[in-house]
Short mmCIF file of C-alpha atoms in Angstrom, two decimals:
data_model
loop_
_atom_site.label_atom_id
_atom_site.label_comp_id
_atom_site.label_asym_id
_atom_site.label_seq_id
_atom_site.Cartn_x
_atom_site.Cartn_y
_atom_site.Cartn_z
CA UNK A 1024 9.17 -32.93 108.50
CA UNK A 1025 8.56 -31.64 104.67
CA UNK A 1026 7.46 -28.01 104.60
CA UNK A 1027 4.33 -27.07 103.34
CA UNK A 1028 4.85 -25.22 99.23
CA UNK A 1029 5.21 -21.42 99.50
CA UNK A 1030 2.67 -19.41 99.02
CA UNK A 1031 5.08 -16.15 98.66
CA UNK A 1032 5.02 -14.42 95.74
CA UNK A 1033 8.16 -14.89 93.49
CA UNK A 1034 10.57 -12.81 93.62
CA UNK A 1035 11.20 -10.94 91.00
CA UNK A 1036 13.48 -8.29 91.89
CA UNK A 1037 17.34 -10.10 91.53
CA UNK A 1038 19.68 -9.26 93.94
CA UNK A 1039 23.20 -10.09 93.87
CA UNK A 1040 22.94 -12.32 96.67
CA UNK A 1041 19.91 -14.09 94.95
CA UNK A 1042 21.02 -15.37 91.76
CA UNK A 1043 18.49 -15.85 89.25
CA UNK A 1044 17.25 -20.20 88.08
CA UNK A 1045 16.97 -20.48 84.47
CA UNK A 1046 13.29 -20.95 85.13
CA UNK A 1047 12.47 -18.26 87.20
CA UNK A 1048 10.16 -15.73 86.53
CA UNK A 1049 11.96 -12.35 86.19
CA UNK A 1050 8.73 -9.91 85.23
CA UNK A 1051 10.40 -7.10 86.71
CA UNK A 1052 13.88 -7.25 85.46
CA UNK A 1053 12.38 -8.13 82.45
CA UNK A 1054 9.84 -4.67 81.98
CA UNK A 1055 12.56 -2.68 82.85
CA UNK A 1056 14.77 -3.88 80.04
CA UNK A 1057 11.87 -3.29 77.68
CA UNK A 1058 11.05 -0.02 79.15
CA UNK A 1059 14.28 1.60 79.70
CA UNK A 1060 13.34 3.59 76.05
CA UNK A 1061 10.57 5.55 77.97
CA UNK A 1062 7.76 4.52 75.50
CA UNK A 1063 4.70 4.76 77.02
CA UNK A 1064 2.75 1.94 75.68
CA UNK A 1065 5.45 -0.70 75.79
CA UNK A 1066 4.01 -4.06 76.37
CA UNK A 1067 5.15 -5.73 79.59
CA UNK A 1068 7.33 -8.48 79.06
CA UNK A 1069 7.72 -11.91 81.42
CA UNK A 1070 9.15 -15.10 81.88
CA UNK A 1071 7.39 -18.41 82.58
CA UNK A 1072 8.99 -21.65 82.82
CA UNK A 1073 10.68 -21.68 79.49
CA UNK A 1074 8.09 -18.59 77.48
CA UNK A 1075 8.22 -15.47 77.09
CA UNK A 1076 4.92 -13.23 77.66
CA UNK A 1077 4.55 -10.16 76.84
CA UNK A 1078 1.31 -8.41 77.81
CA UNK A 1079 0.25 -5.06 75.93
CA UNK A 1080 -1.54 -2.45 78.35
CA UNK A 1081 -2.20 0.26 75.52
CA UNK A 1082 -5.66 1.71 74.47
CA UNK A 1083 -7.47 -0.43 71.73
CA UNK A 1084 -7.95 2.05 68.90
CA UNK A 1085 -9.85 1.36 65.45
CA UNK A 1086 -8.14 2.71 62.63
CA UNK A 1087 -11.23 2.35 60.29
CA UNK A 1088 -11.33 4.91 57.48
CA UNK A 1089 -14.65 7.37 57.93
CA UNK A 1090 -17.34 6.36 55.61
CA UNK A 1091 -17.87 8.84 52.94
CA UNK A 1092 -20.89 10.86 54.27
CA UNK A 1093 -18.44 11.45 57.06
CA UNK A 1094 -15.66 12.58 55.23
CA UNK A 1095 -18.28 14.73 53.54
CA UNK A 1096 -19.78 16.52 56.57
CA UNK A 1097 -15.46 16.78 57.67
CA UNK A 1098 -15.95 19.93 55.51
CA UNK A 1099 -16.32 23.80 57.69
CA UNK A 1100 -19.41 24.86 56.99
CA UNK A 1101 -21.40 21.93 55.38
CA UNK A 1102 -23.08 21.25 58.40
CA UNK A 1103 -24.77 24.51 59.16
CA UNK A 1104 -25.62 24.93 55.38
CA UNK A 1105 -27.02 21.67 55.42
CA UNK A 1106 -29.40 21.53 58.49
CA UNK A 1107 -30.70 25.35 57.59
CA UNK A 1108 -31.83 24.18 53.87
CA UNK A 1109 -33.61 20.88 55.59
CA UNK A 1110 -35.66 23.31 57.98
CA UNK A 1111 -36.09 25.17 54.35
CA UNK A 1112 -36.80 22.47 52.33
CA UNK A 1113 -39.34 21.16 54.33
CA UNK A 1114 -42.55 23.45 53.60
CA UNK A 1115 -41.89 22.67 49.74
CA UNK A 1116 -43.71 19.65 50.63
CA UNK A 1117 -46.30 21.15 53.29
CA UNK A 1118 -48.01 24.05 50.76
CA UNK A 1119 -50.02 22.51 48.75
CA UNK A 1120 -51.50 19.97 50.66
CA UNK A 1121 -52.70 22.91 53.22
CA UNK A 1122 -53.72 25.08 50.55
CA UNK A 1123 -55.98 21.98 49.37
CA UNK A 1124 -57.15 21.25 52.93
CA UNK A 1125 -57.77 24.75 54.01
CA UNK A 1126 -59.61 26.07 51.13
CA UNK A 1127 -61.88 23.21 51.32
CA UNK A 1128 -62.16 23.18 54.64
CA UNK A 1129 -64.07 26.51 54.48
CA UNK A 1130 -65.27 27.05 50.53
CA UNK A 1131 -66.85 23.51 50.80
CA UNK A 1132 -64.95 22.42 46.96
CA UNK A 1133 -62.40 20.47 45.80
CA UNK A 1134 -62.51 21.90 42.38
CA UNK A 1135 -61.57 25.20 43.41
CA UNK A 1136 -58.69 24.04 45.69
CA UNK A 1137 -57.21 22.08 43.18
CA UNK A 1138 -57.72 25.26 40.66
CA UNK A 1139 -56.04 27.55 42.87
CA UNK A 1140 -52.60 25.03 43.47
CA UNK A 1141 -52.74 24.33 39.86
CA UNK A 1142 -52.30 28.37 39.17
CA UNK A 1143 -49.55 28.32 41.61
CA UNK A 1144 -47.89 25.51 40.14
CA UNK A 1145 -48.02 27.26 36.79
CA UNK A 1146 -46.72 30.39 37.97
CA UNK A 1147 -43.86 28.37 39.74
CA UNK A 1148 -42.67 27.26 36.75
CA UNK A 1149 -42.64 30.72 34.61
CA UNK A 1150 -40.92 32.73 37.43
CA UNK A 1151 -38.77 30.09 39.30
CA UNK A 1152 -35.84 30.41 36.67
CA UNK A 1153 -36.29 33.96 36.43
CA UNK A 1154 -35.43 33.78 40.35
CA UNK A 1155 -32.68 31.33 39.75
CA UNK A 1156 -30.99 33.60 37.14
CA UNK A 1157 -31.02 36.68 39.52
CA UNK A 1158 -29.63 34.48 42.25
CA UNK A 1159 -26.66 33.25 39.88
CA UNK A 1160 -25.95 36.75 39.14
CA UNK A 1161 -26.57 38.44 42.16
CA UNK A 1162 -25.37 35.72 44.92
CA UNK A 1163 -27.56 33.20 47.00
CA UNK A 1164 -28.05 35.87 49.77
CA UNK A 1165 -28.75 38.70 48.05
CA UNK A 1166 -31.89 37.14 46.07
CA UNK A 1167 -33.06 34.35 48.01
CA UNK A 1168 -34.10 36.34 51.25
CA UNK A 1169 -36.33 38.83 49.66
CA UNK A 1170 -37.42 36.55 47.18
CA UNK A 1171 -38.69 34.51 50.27
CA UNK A 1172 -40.14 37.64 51.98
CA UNK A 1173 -42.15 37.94 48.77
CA UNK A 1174 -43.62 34.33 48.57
CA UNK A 1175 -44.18 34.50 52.76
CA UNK A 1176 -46.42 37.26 51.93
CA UNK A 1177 -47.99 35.51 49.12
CA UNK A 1178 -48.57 32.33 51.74
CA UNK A 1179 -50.03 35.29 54.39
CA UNK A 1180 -52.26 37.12 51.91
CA UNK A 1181 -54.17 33.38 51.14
CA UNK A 1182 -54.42 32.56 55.00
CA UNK A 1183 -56.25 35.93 55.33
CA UNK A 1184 -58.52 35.55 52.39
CA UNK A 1185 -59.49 32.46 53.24
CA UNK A 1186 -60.21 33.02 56.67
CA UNK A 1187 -62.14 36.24 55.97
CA UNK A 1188 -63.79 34.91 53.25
CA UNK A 1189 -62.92 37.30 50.39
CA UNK A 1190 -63.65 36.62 46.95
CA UNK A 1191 -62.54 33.44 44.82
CA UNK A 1192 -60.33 35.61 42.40
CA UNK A 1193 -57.89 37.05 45.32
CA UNK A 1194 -57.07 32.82 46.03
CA UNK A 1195 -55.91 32.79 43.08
CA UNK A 1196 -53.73 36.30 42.63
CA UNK A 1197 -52.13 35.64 46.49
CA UNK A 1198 -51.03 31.70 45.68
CA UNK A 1199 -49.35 32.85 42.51
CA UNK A 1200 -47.41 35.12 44.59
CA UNK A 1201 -45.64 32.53 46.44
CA UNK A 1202 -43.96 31.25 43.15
CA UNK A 1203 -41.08 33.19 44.07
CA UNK A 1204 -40.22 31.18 46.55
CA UNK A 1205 -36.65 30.17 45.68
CA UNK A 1206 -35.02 26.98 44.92
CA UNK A 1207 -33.51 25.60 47.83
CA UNK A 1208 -32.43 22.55 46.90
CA UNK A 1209 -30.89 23.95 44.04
CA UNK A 1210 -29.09 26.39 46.09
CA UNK A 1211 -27.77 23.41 48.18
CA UNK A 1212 -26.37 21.66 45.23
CA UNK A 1213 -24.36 25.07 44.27
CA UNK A 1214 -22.82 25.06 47.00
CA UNK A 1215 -21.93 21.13 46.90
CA UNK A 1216 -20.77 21.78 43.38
CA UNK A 1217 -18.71 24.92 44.29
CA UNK A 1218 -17.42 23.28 47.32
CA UNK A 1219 -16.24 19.81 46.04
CA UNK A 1220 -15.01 21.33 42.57
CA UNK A 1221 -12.59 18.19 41.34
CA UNK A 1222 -13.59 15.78 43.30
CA UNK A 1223 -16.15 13.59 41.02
CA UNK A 1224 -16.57 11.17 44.29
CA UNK A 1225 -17.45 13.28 46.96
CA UNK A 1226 -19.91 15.05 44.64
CA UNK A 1227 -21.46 12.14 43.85
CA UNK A 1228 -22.35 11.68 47.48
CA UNK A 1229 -23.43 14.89 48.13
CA UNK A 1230 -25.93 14.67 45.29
CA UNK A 1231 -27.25 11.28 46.72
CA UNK A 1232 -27.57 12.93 50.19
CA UNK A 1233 -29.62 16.27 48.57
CA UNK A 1234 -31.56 13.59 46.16
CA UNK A 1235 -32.55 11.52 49.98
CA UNK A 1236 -33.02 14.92 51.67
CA UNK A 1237 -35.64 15.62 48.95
CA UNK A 1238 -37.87 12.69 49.26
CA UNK A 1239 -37.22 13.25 52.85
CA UNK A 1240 -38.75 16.56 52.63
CA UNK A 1241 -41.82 15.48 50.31
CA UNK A 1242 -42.58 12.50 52.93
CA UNK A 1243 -42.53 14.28 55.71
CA UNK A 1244 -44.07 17.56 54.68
CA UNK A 1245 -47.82 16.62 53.61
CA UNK A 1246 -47.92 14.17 56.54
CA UNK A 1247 -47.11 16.94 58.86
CA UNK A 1248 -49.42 19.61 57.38
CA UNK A 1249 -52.46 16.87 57.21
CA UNK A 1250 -51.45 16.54 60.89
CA UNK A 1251 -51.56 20.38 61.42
CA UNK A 1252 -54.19 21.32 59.55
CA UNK A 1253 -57.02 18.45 61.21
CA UNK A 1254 -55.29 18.66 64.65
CA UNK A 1255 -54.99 23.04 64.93
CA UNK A 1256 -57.48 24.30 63.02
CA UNK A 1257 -57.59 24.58 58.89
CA UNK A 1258 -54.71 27.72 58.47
CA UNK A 1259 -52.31 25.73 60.79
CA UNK A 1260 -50.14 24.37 57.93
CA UNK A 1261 -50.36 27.18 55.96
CA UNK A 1262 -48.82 28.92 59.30
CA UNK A 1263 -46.33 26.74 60.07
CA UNK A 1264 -44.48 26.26 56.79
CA UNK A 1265 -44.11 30.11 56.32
CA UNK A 1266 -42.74 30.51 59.26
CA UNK A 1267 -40.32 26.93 58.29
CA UNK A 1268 -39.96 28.63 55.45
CA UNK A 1269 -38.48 32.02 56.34
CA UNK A 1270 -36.40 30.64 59.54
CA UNK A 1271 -35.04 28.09 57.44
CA UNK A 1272 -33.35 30.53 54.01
CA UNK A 1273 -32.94 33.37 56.87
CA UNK A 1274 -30.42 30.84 58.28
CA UNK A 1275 -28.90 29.30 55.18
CA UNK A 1276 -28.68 32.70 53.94
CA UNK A 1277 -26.29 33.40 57.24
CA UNK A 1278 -23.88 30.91 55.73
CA UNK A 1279 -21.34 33.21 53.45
CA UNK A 1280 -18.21 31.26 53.76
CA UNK A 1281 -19.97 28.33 51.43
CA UNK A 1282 -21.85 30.54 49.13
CA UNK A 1283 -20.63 30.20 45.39
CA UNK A 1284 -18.99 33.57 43.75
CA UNK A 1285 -21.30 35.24 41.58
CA UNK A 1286 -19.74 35.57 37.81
CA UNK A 1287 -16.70 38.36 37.96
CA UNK A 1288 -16.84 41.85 37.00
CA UNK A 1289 -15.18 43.68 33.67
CA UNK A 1290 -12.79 46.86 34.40
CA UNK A 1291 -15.77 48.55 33.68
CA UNK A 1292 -17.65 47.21 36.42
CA UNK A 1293 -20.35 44.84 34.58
CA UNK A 1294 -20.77 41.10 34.78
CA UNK A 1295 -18.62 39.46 32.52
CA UNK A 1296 -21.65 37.55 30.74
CA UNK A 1297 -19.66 36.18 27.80
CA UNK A 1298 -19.31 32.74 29.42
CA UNK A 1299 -22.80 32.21 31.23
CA UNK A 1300 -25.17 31.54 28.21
CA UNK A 1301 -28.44 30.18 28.69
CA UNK A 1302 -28.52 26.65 30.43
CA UNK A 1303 -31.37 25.80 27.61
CA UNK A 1304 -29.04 26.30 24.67
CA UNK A 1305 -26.07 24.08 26.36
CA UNK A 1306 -25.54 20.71 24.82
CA UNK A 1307 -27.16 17.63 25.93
CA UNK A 1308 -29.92 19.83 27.97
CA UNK A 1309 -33.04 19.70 26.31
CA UNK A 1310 -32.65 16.01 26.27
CA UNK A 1311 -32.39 15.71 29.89
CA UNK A 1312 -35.64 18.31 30.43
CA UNK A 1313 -37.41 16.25 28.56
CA UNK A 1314 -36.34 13.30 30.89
CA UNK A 1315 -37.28 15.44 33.99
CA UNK A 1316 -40.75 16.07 32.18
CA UNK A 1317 -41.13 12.71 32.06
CA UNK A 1318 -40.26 12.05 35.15
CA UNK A 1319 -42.92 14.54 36.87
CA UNK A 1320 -45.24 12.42 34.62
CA UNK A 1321 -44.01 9.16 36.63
CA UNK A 1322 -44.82 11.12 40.11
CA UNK A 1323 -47.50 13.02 39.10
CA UNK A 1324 -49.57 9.89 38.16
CA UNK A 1325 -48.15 7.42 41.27
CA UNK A 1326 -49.91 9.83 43.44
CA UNK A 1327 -53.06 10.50 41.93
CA UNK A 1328 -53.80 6.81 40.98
CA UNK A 1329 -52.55 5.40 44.35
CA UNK A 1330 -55.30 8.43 46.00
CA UNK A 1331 -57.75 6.41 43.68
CA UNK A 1332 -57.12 2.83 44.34
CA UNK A 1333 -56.95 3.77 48.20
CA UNK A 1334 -60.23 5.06 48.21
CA UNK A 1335 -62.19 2.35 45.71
CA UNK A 1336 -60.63 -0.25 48.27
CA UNK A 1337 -62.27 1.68 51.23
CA UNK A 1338 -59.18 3.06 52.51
CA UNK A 1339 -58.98 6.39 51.77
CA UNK A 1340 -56.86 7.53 54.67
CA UNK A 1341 -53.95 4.66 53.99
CA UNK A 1342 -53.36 6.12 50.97
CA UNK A 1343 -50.71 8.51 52.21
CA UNK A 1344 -48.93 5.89 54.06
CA UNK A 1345 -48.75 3.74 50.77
CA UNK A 1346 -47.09 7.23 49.01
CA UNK A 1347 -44.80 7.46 52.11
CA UNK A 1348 -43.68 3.86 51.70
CA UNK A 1349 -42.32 5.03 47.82
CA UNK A 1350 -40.70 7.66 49.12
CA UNK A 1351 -38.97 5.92 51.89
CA UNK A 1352 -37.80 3.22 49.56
CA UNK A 1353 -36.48 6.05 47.34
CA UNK A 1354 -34.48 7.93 50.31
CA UNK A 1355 -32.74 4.61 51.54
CA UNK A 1356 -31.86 3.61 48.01
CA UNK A 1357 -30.49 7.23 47.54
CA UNK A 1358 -28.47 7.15 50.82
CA UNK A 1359 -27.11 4.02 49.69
CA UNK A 1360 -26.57 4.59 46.24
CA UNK A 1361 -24.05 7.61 47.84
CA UNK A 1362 -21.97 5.63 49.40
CA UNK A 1363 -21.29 3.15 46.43
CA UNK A 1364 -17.98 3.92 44.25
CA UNK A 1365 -19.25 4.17 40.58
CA UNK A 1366 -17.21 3.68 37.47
CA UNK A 1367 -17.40 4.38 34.13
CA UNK A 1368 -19.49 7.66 32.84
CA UNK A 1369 -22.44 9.12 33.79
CA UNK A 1370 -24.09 8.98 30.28
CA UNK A 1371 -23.42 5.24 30.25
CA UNK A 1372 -25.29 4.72 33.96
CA UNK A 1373 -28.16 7.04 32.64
CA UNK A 1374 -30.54 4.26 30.57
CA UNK A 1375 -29.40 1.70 32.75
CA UNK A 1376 -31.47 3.55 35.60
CA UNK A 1377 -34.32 4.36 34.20
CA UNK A 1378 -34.88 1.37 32.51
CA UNK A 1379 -34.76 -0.23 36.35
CA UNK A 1380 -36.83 1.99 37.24
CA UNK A 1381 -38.95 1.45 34.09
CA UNK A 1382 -38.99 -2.54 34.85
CA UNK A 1383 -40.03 -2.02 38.78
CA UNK A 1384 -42.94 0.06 37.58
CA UNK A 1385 -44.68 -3.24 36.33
CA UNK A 1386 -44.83 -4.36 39.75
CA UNK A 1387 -47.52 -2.08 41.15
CA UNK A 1388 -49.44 -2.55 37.78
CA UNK A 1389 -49.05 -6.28 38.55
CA UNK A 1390 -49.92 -5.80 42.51
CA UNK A 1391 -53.03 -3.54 41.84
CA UNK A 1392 -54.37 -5.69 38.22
CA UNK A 1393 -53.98 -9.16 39.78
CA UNK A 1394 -54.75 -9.40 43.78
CA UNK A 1395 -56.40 -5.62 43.96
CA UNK A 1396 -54.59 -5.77 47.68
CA UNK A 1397 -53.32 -2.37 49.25
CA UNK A 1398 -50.72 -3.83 51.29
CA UNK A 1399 -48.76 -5.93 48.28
CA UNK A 1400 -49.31 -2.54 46.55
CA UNK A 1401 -47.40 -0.80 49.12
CA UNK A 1402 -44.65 -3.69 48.90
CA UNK A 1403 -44.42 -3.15 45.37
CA UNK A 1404 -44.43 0.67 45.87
CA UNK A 1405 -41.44 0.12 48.29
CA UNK A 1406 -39.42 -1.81 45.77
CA UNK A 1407 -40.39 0.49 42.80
CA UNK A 1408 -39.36 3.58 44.88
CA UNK A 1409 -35.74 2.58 45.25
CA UNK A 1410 -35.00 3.15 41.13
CA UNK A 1411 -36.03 6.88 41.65
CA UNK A 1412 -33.47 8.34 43.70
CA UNK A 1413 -30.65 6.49 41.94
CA UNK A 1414 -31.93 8.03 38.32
CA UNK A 1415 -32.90 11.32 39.89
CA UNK A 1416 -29.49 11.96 41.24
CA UNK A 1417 -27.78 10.67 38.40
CA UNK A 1418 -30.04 13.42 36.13
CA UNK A 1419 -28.95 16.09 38.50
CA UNK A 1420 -25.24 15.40 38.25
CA UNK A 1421 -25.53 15.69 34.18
CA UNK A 1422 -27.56 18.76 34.67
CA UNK A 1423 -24.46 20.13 36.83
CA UNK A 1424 -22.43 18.95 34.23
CA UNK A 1425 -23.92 20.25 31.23
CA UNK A 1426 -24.65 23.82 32.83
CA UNK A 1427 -22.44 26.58 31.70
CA UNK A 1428 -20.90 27.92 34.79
CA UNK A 1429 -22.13 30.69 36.46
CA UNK A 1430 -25.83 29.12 35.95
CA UNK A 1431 -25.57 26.25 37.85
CA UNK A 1432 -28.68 27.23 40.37
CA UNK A 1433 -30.69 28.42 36.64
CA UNK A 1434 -30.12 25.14 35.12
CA UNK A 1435 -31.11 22.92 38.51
CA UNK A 1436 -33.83 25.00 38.68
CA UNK A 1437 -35.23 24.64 35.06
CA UNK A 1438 -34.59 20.48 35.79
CA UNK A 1439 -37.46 21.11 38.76
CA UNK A 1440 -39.57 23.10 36.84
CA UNK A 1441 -39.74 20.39 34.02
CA UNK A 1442 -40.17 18.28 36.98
CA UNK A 1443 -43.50 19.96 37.86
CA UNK A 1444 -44.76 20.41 34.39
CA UNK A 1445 -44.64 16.54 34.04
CA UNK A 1446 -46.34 16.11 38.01
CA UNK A 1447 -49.17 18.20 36.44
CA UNK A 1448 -49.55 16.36 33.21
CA UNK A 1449 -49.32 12.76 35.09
CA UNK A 1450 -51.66 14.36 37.41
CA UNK A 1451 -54.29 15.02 34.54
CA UNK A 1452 -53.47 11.79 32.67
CA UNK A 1453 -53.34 9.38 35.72
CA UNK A 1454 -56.70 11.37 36.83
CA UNK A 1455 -58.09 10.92 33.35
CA UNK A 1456 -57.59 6.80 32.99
CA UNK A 1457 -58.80 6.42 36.53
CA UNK A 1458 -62.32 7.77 35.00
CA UNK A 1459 -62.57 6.20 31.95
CA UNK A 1460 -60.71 2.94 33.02
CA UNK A 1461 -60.30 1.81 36.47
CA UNK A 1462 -57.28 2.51 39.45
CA UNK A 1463 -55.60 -0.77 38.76
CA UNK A 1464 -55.10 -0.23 34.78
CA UNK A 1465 -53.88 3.45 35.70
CA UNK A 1466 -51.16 1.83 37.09
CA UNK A 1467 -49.89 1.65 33.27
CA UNK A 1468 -49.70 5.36 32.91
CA UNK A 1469 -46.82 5.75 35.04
CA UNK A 1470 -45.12 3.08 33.46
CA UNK A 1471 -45.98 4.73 30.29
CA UNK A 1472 -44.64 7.89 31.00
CA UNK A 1473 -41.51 5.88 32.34
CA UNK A 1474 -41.16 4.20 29.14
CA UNK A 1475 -41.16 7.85 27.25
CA UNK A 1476 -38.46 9.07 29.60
CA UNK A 1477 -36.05 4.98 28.72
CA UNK A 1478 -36.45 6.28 24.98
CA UNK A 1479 -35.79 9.99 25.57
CA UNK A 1480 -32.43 8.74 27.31
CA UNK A 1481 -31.59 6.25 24.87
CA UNK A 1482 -32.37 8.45 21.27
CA UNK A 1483 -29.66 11.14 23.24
CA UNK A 1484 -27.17 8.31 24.32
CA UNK A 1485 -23.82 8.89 22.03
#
C-alpha cells in the first residue's frame, strides 16, 4: 500500500548518517556558512530545487540627503534664534492696524487715526537706523532690549491716552515713541549672515526663509489684532503685541552664542571705525534704496486700492482676505524659491525679478478693469504675490552684499525704512487715483510704481 506524502518538515540539519540530495533544501547549513563572519544583518541564504535564495532580514533605511531648510536648522542655535524673532516679528504687523481701530473706536475719526500712524511711520524711519547703528556697534543685546523697553512704553503711554481720553497732541508724542522699536528681522539676517559666512547656498535659503517669515508676520498680524481688537475690547491689540513684542526680543536677546561680534577694539580701547563707513556711501546702494522705495510704493498702493475696490463692490470685510491671499502667494513662492539652487550672479537675477513681478501686476489691473469680480481679483492677487518674495529676497542679499561690514543690521535697516517711505507714498498715490479715477484704474499705480523700480534696476545693471 503507497504511503501517503510527508508532511514533515525537511530536514535541514545534515548529519553524517543523512547525506545530503543534490536537491535538497539545506537553509540551515546554508545560514551558517553565510553567517559564520558574525555580521549582523547577513541575509539568510537557501536552497530550492536547483536556486539559491537569499532573504535579507535588515532594517529598511532611506539614505535621502536632508532638504536644505533641514540642513539649515542642523545648525546649534538657529532654532531658538529663529522661533524667538517669529514671536518678535509678529506685532510689526499687529500696531498699526490697532492703533487705527482703537483710536477710532473711541475718538469717532478716521482722519486722526490715520494722522497719528502716519507720524509714527515717519518717526520710524528717522530713528530706526540710528537704532541699527548703535546695535552694530554696541551688539544685538545690548541695544535691542532697552530699545524695546522704550517703544513698549511708547505702545503703553497711547493705550492710556486713549482710554482716558487725554488730548489729541499726546497720540501723537506717545506713537512716535515706539519708533525705536528695533529691527528684528534685520537682526535675524545678521545673524544668518554671520553664521553662514562662505557659504553663498545656505544663505540664500536663509534669506528666503526670513523673506517667507516676513509676509508670514504681516498676514497674520492685522488679522489677529482685527480679531483682538472687535472680539476683547478696542486696547486688546494694542495689549497683546507689546507684550509679543517684549517676550519675543527678551528671548532672542537670550541667544549669545549666535549673536554677530561687534567691530574690534584699538590698543587704545576704541572701535576700530576705519572699516565700517556709512552703508549709504557704499557702492551700488543708493540704487537698490531707490528699488526698496519703489517697492513700498508697489505695497503701499496694493493695499489701499484693494481696501477700495472691496468696499465699492459691497464687500468691505473680504478685503483683508483678498490682501492675505497676496501675501500667502508671496510666502510659498519665497519658501520655494529657498530651496531652488541658483546660478549665475545676483545682479544678473535682479531685473529678471522685478520685471516678473512687473508683468504679474497687469493681472489684477486686468481682473479689476474687465470683470470688476473680487474673487478673480484675489486669483490674480495670488499669482501676482509669488514675484515679491523672490525679488525681495534677492534685494536683501545685495544689500548684505554691498554693506561694509560691521553695518550689516544699519544697511538692512535703511532697505526697510526706504521700504516704508515708498508704503506711504503708494499709500497717498493709490488713495489719490482711487478719488479722482476709480478702484479698478488704481490698479495701474502699482504697476506704475513697479515699472519705476524695472528701470531703477536696469539704469544700475553693469
Amino acid at each position: 500500500m503507497p504511503q501517503p506524502p510527508s508532511t514533515k518538515a525537511p530536514n535541514t540539519l545534515n548529519t553524517p548518517n543523512a547525506p545530503n540530495a543534490p536537491n535538497a533544501p539545506n537553509s540551515l547549513n546554508a545560514s551558517n556558512t553565510h553567517n559564520t563572519h558574525g555580521a549582523p544583518n547577513a541575509p539568510l541564504l537557501t536552497v530550492t530545487a536547483d536556486t539559491l535564495v537569499a532573504v535579507d532580514f535588515g532594517a529598511r533605511t532611506r539614505s535621502r540627503p536632508p532638504g536644505p531648510y533641514r540642513r539649515l536648522f542642523a545648525h546649534p542655535g538657529t532654532r531658538a534664534f529663529t522661533l524667538a524673532n517669529l514671536v518678535a516679528r509678529l506685532p510689526m504687523g499687529m500696531f498699526s492696524v490697532s492703533a487705527v481701530v482703537m483710536i477710532a473706536g473711541t475718538r469717532g475719526s478716521y482722519a486722526l487715526a490715520g494722522a497719528v500712524t502716519a507720524t509714527g511711520l515717519a518717526a520710524t524711519a528717522l530713528v530706526a537706523p540710528w537704532t541699527a547703528r548703535l546695535v552694530d556697534r554696541y551688539g544685538q543685546a545690548r541695544v535691542a532690549v532697552p530699545a524695546t523697553l522704550a517703544a513698549a512704553l511708547g505702545s503703553l503711554a497711547l493705550l492710556l491716552c486713549v482710554r482716558y481720553d487725554a488730548p489729541a497732541w499726546t497720540l501723537f508724542a506717545a506713537y512716535a515713541a515706539t519708533a525705536t522699536t528695533p529691527n528684528t528681522g534685520g537682526m535675524s539676517r545678521a545673524r544668518w549672515a554671520h553664521l553662514l559666512k562662505g557659504d553663498a547656498e545656505s544663505l540664500h535659503t536663509a534669506n528666503s526663509f526670513e523673506q517667507a517669515a516676513d509676509e508670514l508676520c504681516f498676514m497674520l498680524g492685522p488679522a489677529l489684532a482685527a480679531f483682538l481688537c472687535g472680539t476683547l475690547f478696542p486696547e486688546a491689540g494694542t495689549l497683546v503685541g507689546v507684550v509679543l513684542l517684549v517676550a519675543g526680543v527678551l528671548a532672542f536677546a537670550a541667544q549669545r552664542s549666535t549673536e554677530p561680534p561687534t567691530p574690534p577694539r584699538d590698543p587704545t580701547g576704541v572701535r576700530d571705525r576705519t572699516a565700517v563707513k556709512s552703508p549709504l556711501r557704499a557702492p551700488g546702494m543708493p540704487p537698490l534704496l531707490a528699488v526698496c522705495l519703489a517697492m513700498g510704493a508697489v505695497f503701499g498702493s496694493t493695499e489701499v486700492v484693494t481696501l477700495a475696490f472691496a468696499d465699492a463692490q459691497g464687500h468691505r470685510t473680504a478685503a483683508g482676505a483678498v490682501l492675505a491671499l497676496q501675501a500667502a502667494g508671496s510666502c510659498a513662492a519665497g519658501l520655494l524659491y529657498g530651496r531652488l539652487r541658483l546660478f549665475g550672479p545676483a545682479e544678473r537675477r535682479y531685473p529678471w525679478c522685478i520685471a516678473a513681478m512687473t508683468a504679474l501686476l497687469t493681472l489684477p489691473l486686468l481682473a479689476a478693469s474687465l470683470t470688476g469680480s473680487l474673487a478673480l481679483l484675489a486669483v490674480a492677487l495670488l499669482v501676482a504675490g509669488m514675484a515679491t518674495a523672490p525679488t525681495m529676497i534677492t534685494n536683501m542679499a545685495l544689500v548684505q552684499r554691498r554693506t561694509p561690514d560691521g553695518r550689516l543690521n544699519e544697511g538692512m535697516t535703511l532697505a526697510v525704512t526706504a521700504l516704508l517711505g515708498g508704503i506711504a507714498c503708494g499709500s497717498a498715490a493709490g488713495g489719490w487715483v482711487v478719488e479722482h479715477l476709480s478702484p479698478a484704474a488704481a490698479y495701474g499705480t502699482p504697476l506704475t510704481a513697479a515699472a519705476a523700480a524695472l528701470l531703477i534696476a536696469l539704469a544700475a545693471t553693469p
